[in-house]
Each structure stands twice: as C-alpha cells, then as structure tokens.
Coordinates of C-alpha atoms and ligand atoms in Angstrom, one line a residue:
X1 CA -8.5 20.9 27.1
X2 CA -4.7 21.4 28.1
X3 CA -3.5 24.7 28.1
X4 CA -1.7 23.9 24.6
X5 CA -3.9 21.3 22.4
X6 CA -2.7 17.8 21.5
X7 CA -2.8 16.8 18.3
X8 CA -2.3 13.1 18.1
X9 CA -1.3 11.5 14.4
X10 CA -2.3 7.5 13.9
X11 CA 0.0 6.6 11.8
X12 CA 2.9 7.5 9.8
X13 CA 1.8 6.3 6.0
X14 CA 1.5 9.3 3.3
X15 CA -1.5 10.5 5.0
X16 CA 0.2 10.8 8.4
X17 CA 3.4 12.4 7.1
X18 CA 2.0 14.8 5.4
X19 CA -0.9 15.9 7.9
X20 CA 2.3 16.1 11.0
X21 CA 5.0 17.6 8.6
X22 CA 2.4 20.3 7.5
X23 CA 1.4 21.2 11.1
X24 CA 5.4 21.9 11.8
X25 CA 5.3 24.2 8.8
X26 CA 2.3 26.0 9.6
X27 CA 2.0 26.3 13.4
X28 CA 4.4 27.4 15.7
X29 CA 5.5 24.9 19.1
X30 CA 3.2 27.3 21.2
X31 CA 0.3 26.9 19.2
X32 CA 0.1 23.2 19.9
X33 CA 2.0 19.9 20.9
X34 CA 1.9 17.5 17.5
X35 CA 2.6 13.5 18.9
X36 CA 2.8 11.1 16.2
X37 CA 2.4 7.7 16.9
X38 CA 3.5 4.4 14.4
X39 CA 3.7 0.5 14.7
X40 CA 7.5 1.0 13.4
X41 CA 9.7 3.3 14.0
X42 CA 10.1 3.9 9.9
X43 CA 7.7 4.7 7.6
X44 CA 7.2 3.0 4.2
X45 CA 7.2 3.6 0.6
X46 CA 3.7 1.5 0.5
X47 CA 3.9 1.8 -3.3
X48 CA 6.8 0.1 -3.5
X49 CA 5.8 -2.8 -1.5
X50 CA 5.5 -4.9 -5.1
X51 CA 9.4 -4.6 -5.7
X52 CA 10.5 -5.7 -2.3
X53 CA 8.7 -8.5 -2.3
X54 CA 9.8 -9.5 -5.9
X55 CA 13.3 -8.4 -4.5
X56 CA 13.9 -6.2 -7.9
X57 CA 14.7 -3.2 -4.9
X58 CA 15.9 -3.7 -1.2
X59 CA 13.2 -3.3 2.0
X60 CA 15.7 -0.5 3.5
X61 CA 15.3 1.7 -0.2
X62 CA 11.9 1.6 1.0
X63 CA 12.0 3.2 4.5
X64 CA 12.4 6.5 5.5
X65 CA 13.4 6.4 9.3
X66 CA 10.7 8.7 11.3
X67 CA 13.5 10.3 14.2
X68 CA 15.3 11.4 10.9
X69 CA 12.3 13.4 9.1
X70 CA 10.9 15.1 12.7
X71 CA 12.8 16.8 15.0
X72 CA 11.6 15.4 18.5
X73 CA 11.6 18.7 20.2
X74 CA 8.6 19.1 18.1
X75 CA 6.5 16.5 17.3
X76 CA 6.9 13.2 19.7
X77 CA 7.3 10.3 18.1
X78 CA 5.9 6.9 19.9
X79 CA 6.3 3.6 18.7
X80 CA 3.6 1.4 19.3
X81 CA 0.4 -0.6 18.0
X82 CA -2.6 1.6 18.3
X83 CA -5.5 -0.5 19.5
X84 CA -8.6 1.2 19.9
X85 CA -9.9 4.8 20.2
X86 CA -12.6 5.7 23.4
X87 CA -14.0 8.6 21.6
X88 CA -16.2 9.1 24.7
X89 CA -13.0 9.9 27.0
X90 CA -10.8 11.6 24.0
X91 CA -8.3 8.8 24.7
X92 CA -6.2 6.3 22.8
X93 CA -4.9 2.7 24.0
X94 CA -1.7 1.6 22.4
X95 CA -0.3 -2.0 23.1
X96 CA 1.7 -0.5 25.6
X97 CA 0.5 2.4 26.9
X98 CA -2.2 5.1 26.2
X99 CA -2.5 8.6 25.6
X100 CA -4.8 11.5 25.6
X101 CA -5.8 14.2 22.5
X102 CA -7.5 17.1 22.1
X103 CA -7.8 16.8 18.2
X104 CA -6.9 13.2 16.3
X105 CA -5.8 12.1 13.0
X106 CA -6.7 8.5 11.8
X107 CA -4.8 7.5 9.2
X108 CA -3.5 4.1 9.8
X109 CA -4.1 2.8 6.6
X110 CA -5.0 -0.9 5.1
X111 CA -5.2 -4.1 5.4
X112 CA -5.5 -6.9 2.8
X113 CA -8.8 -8.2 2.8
X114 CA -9.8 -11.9 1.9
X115 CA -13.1 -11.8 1.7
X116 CA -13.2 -14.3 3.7
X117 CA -11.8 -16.5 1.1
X118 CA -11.5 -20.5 3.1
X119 CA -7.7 -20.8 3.8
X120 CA -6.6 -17.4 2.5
X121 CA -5.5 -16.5 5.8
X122 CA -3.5 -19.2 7.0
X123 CA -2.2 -20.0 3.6
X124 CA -1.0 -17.2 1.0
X125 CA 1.4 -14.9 1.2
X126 CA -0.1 -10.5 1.9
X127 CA 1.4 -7.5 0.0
X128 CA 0.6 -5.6 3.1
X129 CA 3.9 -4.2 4.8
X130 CA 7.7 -4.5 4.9
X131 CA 7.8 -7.3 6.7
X132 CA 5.1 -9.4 4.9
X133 CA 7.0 -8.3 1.6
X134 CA 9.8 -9.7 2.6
X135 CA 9.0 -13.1 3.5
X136 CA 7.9 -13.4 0.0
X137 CA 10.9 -12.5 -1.6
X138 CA 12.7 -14.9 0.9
X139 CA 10.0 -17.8 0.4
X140 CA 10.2 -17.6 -3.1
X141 CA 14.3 -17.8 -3.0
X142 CA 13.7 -21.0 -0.4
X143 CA 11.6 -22.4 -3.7
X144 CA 14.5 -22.1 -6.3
X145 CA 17.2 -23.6 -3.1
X146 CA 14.7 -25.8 -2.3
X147 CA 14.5 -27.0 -5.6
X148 CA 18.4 -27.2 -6.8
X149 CA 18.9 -29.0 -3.9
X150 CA 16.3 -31.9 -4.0
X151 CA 16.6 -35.3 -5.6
X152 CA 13.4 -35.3 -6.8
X153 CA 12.5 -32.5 -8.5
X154 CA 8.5 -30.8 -8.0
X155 CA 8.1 -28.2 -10.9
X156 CA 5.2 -27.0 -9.1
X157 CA 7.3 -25.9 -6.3
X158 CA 8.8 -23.1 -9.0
X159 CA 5.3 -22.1 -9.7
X160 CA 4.6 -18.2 -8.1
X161 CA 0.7 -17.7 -8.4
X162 CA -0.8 -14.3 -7.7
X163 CA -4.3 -13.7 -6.9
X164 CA -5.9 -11.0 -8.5
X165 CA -5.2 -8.3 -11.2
X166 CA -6.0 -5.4 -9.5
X167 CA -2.8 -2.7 -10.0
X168 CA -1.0 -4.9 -7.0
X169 CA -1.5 -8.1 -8.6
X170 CA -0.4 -6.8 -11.9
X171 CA 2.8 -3.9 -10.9
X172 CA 4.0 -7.4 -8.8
X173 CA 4.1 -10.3 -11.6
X174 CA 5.7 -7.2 -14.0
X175 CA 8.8 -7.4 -10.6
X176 CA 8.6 -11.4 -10.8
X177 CA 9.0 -10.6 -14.5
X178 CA 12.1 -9.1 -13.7
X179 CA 13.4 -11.2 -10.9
X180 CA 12.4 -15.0 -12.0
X181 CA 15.4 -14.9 -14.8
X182 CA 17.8 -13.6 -12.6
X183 CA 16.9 -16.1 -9.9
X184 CA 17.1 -18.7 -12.7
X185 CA 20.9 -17.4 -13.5
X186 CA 21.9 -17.4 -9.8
X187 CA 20.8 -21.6 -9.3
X188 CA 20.6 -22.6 -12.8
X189 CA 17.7 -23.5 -13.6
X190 CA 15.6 -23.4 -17.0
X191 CA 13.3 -20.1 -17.3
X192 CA 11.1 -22.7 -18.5
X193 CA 10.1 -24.9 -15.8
X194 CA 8.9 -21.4 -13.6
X195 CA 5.5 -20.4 -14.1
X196 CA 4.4 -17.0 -12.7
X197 CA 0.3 -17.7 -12.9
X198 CA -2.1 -14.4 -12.3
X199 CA -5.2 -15.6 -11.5
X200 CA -8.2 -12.9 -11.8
X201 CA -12.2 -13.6 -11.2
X202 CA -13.5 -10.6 -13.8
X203 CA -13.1 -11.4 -17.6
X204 CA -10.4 -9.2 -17.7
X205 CA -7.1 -7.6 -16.1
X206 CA -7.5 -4.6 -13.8
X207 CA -11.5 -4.5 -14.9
X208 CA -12.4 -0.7 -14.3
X209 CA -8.8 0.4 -16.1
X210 CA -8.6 2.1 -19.5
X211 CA -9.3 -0.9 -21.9
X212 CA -6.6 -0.1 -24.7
X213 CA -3.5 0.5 -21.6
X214 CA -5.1 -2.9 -20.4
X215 CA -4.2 -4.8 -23.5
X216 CA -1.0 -3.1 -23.5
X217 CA -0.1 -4.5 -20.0
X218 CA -1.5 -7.9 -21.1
X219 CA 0.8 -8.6 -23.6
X220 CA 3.6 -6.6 -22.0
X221 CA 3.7 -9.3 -19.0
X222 CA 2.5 -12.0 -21.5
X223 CA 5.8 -11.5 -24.3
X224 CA 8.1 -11.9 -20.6
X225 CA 6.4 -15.3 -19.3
X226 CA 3.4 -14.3 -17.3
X227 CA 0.5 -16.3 -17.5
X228 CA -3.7 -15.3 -16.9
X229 CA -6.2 -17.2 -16.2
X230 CA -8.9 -14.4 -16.1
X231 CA -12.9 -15.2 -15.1
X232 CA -11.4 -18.0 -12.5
X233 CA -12.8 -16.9 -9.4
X234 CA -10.4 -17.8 -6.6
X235 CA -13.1 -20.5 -4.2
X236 CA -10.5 -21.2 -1.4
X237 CA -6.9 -21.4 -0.8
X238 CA -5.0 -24.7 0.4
X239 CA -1.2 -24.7 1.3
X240 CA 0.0 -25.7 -2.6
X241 CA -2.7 -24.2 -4.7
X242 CA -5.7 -22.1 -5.7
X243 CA -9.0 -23.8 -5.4
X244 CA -11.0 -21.9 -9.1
X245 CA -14.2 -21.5 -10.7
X246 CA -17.1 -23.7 -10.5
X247 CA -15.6 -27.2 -11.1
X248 CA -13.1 -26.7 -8.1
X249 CA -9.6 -26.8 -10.4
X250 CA -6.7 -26.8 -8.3
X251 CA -3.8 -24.6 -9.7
X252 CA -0.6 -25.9 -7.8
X253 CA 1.7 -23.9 -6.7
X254 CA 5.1 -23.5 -4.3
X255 CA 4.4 -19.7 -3.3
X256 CA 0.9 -18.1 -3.0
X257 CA -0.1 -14.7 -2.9
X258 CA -3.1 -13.0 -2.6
X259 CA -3.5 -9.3 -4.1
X260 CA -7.3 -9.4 -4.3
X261 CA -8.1 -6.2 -2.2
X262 CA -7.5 -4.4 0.5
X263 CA -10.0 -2.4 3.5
X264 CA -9.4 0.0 6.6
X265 CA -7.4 -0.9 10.3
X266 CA -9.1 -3.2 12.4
X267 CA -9.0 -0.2 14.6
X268 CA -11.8 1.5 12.9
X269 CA -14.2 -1.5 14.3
X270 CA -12.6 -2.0 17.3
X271 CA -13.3 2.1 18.0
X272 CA -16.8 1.3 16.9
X273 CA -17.3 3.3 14.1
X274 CA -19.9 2.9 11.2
X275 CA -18.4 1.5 8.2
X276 CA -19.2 0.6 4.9
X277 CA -16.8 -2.3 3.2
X278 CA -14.5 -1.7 6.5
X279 CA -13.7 2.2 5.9
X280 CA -15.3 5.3 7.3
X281 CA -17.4 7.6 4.9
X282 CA -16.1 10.7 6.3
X283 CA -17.2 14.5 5.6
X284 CA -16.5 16.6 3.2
X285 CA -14.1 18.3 5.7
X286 CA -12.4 14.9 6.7
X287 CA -13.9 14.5 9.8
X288 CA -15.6 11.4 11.1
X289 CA -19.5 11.9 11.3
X290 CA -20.3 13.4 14.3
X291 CA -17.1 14.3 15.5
X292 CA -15.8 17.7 16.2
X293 CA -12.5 16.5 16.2
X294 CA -11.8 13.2 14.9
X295 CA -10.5 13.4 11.3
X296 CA -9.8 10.2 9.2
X297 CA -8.0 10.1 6.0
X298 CA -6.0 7.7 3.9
X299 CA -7.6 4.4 3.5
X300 CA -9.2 4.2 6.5
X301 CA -11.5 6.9 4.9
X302 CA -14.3 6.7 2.5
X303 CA -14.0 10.4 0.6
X304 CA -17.1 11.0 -2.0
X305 CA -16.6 11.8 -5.7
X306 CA -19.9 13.7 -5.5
X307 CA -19.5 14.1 -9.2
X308 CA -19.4 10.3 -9.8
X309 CA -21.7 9.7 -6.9
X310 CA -19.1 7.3 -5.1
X311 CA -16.0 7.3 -3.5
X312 CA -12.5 8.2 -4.5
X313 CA -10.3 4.5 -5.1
X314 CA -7.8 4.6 -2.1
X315 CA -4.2 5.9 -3.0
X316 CA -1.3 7.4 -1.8
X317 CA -1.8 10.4 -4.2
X318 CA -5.1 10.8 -2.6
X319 CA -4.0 10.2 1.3
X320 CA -1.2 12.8 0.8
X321 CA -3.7 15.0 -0.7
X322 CA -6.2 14.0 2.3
X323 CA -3.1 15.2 4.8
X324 CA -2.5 18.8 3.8
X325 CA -6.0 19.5 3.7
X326 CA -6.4 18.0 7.6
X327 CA -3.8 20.0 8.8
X328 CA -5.3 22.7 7.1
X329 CA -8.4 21.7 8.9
X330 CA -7.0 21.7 12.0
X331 CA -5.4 24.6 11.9
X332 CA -8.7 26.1 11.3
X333 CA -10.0 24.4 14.5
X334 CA -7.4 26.0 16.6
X335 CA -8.2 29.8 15.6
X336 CA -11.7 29.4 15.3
X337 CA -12.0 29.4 11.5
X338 CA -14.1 27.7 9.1
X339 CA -12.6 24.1 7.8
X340 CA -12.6 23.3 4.3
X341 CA -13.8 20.9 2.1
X342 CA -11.5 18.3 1.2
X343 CA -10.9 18.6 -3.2
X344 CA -9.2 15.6 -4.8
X345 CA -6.8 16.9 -7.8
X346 CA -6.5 13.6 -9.6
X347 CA -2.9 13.8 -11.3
X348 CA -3.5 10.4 -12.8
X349 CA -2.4 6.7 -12.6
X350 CA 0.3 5.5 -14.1
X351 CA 1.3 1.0 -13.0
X352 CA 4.7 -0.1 -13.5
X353 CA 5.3 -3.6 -15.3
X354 CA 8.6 -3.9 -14.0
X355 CA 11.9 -1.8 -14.5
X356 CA 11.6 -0.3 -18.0
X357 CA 8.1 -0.7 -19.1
X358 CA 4.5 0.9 -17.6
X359 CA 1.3 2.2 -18.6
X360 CA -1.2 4.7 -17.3
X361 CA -2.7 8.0 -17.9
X362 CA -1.0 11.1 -16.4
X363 CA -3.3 14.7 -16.4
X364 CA -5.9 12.6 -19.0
X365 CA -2.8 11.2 -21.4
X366 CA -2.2 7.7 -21.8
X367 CA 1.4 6.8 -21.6
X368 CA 3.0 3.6 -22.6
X369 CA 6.8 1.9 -22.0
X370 CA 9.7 4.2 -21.1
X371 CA 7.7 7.7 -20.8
X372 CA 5.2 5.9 -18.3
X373 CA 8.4 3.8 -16.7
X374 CA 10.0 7.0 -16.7
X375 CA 7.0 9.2 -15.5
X376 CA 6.2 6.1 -12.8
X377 CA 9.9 6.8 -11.1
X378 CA 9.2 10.6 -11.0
X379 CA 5.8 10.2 -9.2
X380 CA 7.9 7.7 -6.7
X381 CA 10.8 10.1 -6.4
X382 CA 8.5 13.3 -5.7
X383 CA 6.6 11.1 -3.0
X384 CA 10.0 10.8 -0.9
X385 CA 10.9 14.6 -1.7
X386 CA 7.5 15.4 -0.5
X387 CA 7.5 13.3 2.8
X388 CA 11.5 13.5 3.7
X389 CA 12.8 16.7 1.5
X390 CA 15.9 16.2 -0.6
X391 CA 17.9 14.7 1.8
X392 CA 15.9 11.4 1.1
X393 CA 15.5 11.8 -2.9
X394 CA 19.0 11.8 -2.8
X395 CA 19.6 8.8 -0.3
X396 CA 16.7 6.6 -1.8
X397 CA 15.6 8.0 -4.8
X398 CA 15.1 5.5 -7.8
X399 CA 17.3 5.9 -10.4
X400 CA 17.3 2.1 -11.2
X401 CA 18.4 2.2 -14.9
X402 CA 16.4 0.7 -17.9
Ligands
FAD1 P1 -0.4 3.5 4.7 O1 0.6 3.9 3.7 O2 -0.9 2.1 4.7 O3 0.3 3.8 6.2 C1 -0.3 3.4 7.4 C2 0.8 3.5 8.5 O4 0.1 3.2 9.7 C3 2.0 2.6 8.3 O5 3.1 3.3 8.7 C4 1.7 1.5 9.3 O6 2.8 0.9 9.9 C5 0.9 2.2 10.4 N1 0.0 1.4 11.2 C6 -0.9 0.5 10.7 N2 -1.6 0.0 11.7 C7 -1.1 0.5 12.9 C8 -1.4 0.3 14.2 N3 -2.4 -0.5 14.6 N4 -0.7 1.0 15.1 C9 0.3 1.9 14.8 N5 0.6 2.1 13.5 C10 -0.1 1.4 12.5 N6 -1.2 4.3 -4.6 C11 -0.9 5.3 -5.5 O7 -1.4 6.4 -5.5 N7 0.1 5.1 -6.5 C12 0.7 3.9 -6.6 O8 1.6 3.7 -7.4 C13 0.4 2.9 -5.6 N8 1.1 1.7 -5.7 C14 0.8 0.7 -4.7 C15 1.5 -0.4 -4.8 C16 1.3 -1.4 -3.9 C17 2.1 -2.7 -3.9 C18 0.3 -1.2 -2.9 C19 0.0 -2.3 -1.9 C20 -0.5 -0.1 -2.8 C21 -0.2 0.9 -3.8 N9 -0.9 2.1 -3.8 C22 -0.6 3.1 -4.7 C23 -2.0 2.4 -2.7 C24 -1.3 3.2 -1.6 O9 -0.1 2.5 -1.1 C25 -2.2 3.4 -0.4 O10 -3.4 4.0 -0.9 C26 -1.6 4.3 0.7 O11 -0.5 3.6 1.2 C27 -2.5 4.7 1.8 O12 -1.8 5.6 2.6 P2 -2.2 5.7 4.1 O13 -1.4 6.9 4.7 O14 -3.7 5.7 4.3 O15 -1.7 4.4 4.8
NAD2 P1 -8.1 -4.1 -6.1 O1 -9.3 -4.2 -5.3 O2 -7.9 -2.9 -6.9 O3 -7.9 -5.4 -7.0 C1 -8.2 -6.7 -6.6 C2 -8.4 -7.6 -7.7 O4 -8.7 -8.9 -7.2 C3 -9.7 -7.3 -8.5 O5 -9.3 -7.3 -9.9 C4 -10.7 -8.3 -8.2 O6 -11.6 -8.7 -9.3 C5 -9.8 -9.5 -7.9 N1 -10.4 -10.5 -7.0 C6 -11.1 -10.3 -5.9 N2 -11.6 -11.5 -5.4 C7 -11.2 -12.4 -6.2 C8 -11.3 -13.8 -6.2 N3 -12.0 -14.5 -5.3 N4 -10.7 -14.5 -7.2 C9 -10.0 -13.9 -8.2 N5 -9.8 -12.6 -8.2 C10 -10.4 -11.8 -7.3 O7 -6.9 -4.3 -5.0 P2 -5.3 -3.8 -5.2 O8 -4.8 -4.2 -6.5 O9 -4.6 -4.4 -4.0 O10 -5.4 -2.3 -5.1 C11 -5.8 -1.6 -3.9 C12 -5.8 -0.1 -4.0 O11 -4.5 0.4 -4.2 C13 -6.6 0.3 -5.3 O12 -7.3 1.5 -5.0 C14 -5.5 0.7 -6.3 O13 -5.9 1.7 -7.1 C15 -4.4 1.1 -5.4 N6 -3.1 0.8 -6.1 C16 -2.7 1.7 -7.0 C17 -1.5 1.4 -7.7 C18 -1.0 2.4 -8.7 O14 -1.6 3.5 -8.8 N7 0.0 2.1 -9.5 C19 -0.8 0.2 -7.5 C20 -1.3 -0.7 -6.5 C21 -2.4 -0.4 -5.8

C-alpha cells in the first residue's frame, strides 16, 4: 500500500456523492487521498431524468457541477469512462488512462435493460442519462415541427408511446401530461389528434405498488389524456411502433420509449464478477464477496431485505443510504475497526404525476395530489441539499408552482 491509502470513487450518482462527501467530513487529508472518478464532469439529479426528457424542467436544473461541490485539493476529480476493474492487480482502466487504489467504491449505477426485447436497442428512445433525456424531449418537438410543417399530415407521428408502467414509465407520461398541451399551444395543433399510449405487460400499472394509490394514478393520468393498454406484453420494437401480445398488434407510433427496467454497469461483467439479473449481491457490510476492499453500492448492488428474504428495489434513497454507511465502512478499514452492517431506513415512496398531482406512502401514510406533489418536491429538494449543501437548493431547488 502507499504510504497514505487511495480511495477510488466509481461514480458520482447519489451513492458516489455521498460515500466521497462523507470521507471529506470524516477523515482528515493525511488520513487518506479520496479520487473520484465520473463519465461527466456533473452529476445528475437521476430522479429527475422523467421531466427533462418531457421538457416540463431544463437538463442544467438537473446537474450539479462536480469541481463546484469538492474542493480539488482534496478529493481529485477525473473525468473519464471507467472500463473494467483488475481486482487481481488493485487497478482500474479508464478510457483514457488507468489508476491504482488501495480501497474502491463501485457505484456507477444503471443501465436500461431490454431484455433483449428484438429492436429495442436500435429503435426506442432510454430514460437513462442527461443526454439520452434530452433527445427525447427534442425528438418529440421534431414530431409536432415535423408535423405543422408537412402536406400530408401522419397523426401517428403525434403519437408518444411509453413502454412500461413501472414508476419511470408512469412519473414520465404524468410530464408528457404536462407538456403535450403546451406543445399543442406553441404549433397549433388539436390536443386531440396526440395520443400519449403506456403500454404495460402485467394486468395492471406499477404491479407490486399499493393497489388503492394505483387506481388513484390511473385515473389521475387517464382524466389528463393518457392512455393504457395494460396485459400487452411488448414482443419487439420496429422504428414506428410496438410489436404486442400474442396476435403481433402493431401500436404506431412517431416517438418510442422504453421504461421497462433497468440493471447494473456493464462494468460489473466486464470486471467479472458474479451477478444475478446483472447486479452484485453484496454483504451485509457492502463489500463485494470476497473482497477485503471492494465495496459496491447503488444499483450496481444487490442489498438483502433479510426480513423479506430478497433484495431492497434499487433507489436513490437507498444508494445515498448505501454511501454513508461505505464511508463509514471505510473509515473502519483504515483504523482497524470493525465495519458495519449496512441498515436500510425506508422513508417511503412517493411518484409524481406531473407538476401538482402525486401519490405514494411517506413513513407508512398514503398521500394523494398536492400533499404527495408537495412532499415529492421536498424529497427532491433535500436530495440536492444533501449532495451540494444550500448553495445548490437555492440555485436548483424546485419551487415549480402548482
Ligand atoms: P446513478 O444515479 O445512476 O449514478 C451513476 C453515476 O455513474 C452517474 O454520474 C454516471 O454518469 C456515472 N457513470 C456510469 N457509468 C460510468 C462509467 N462507465 N464511467 C464513469 N462514470 C460512469 N429513486 C428514488 O429513490 N426516488 C425517486 O423518486 C426516483 N425517481 C426516479 C426517476 C427516474 C426517471 C429514474 C430513471 C430513476 C428514479 N429513481 C428514483 C431511481 C434512482 O434514480 C436510482 O436508484 C439511483 O440513481 C441510483 O443511484 P446510483 O448512485 O447507484 O447511480
Ligand atoms: P421497473 O422494473 O420498476 O418497471 C418496469 C415495468 O416495465 C414493469 O411494470 C414491467 O412489468 C414492465 N415491462 C417489462 N417488460 C415488459 C414488456 N416486454 N412489455 C410491457 N411491459 C414490460 O423499472 P423502472 O420503472 O425503470 O424503475 C427502476 C427502479 O427505479 C425501480 O426500483 C423503481 O422503484 C425506481 N424508481 C423509483 C421512482 C420513485 O420512487 N418515484 C421513480 C422511478 C424509478
């Protein structure tokens, strides 16, 4: 080992923040060098990846710029694609370069996952990062241009389909809910002729969800124009439409998007470790199996509900969580101590259906409309506080009014 440790960050989503900007509060710049390293050289509000690509808020509300959060006399920031971790030589390869650690954080988050699905890839539109959120607010503007501006009209190129009602699928069509009318203002065009279709294999809308908030959303997103088609399962995806259920139905369509899941980094495979449904079951402690000092958290991580007897659903509240408790960890490394287990305090859920309305449960209530729209932009407010400090409530802090 170097005379002072490394601790290398992968990463710089909630779980990343939080694990580096805890090791600058808790150990001092003698006790070790903390180098964090991210694709971009911003993190994102991942949570808020549904509004930027409806375009109901702005990509830059969204990013919090890492050289303005860290001081880079104490943690080094590098910005570059992580490609693979050599756990036998302690070493990471970047795109560009490559660097050593004596203790590392994986936390590099997700990736949509198609299942495979036949055309998915090349065809519909991801929820997955800035960028990818932001071609699908600009694809689905080119739809409405597209459309003022042709002789003869396609109503199916107004059509926005979205596959899957999992809490993306659904928080999204609640921003198209918001957006469609006002992109029907700005080229005048009938409300009418756009359809906003949510397509969903299980019989219902986000199927292991509270069944009476459920209905509520249903009809929330139904009364503003959205349409379900629930037990269609999604067979492939061509470059205008949905290929469902058994008889092949094509649902046609101008802008596709796929919302049906998500799994770990490629990197986790390319490292070659074990994984189950693309994620590593880690320790109770956060480590990797096996390793002394490998710890992966976020959604790259698999962390047990031994009460439930499977694993916690992958969120920010629970990759924040994940952070403070692995750099508590490896604090505990570093003087010798023993690590903890990692203990999930489950604050609740609460999904937006666009500006003013939402549903969820927060501490084991159900709340409903403005008190869960309201609670939904206190939840997104303290995330920023917690990751930048006030300085970036105040500078992106929602206070979108209803
Ligand atoms: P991420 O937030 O995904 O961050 C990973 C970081 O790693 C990013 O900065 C990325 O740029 C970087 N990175 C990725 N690959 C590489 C690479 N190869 N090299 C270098 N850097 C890399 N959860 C909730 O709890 N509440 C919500 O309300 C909520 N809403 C959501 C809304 C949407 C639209 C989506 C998509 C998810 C939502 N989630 C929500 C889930 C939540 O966003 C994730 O669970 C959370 O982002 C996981 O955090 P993370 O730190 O593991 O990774
Ligand atoms: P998800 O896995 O939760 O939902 C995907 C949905 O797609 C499911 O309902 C599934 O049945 C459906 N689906 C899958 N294959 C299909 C097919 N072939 N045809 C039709 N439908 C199909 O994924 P997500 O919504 O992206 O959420 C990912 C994670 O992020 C979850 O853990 C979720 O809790 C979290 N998240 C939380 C919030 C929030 O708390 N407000 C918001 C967004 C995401």
């Amino acid at each position: 080992m170097n005379a002072k440790p490394k601790i290398v960050v992968l990463g710089a989503g909630y779980g990343g923040m939080m694990t580096a900007r805890k090791l600058t509060q808790t150990l001092s710049p003698e006790e070790a060098e903390i180098v964090l390293v991210n694709k971009h050289n911003y993190h994102y509000e991942s949570t808020w990846l549904h509004e930027v690509a409806a375009g109901t808020i702005n990509h830059n509300q969204a990013r919090i710029m890492l050289s303005d959060v860290f001081n880079p006399n104490r943690v080094r920031l590098i910005y570059d694609s992580v490609e693979e971790v050599k756990r036998d030589e302690n070493r990471v390869i970047l795109e560009n370069s490559e660097l050593t650690y004596d203790y590392l954080v994986i936390s590099l988050g997700f990736v949509t996952n198609t299942f495979g699905i036949k055309g998915m890839e090349e065809n519909a539109f991801f929820i997955q990062d800035i960028d990818s959120s932001q071609l699908i607010r600009d694809h689905i503007e080119y739809q409405f241009v597209k459309y003022k501006n042709s002789e003869e009209k396609n109503d199916d190129d107004l059509t926005i389909l979205v596959g899957g009602s999992g809490f993306t699928g659904i928080e999204f069509v609640g921003e198209l809910a918001e957006k469609v009318p006002e992109l029907c203002k700005k080229y005048d065009i009938d409300r009418y002729k756009v359809k906003i279709i949510n397509v969903e294999a299980a019989p219902r809308i986000l199927p292991s969800f509270d069944e009476e908030l459920v209905e509520y959303a249903k009809q929330s997103l139904e009364s503003r124009g959205i349409e379900f088609r629930l037990g269609a399962k999604i067979q492939e995806c061509k470059e205008d439409c949905f290929v469902v259920g058994d008889d092949h139905e094509e649902i046609k369509a101008g802008t596709i998007v796929w919302t049906g899941g998500v799994t770990g980094s490629p990197v986790l495979s390319n490292s070659g470790f074990e994984l189950t449904k693309g994620k590593v079951t880690v320790d109770g402690d956060l480590r990797a199996p096996g390793e002394d000092n490998i710890f992966i958290i976020g959604d790259c991580a698999w962390v047990m509900n031994e009460k439930e007897g499977r694993p916690f659903p992958p969120t920010a509240q629970a990759a924040t969580q994940h952070g403070i408790t692995c750099a508590k960890n490896i604090k505990a490394l570093l003087h010798n101590q023993p690590l903890e287990n990692f203990v999930f305090d489950d604050k609740g859920t609460v999904a937006s259906l666009g500006i003013s309305d939402a549903m969820g449960t927060v501490y084991g209530k159900k709340l409903y409309g403005k008190s869960a729209a309201t609670m939904k932009k206190v939840v997104d407010n303290r995330s920023l506080y917690m990751l930048g400090g006030m300085k970036f409530l105040l500078k992106k802090g929602k206070v979108r009014p209803f």
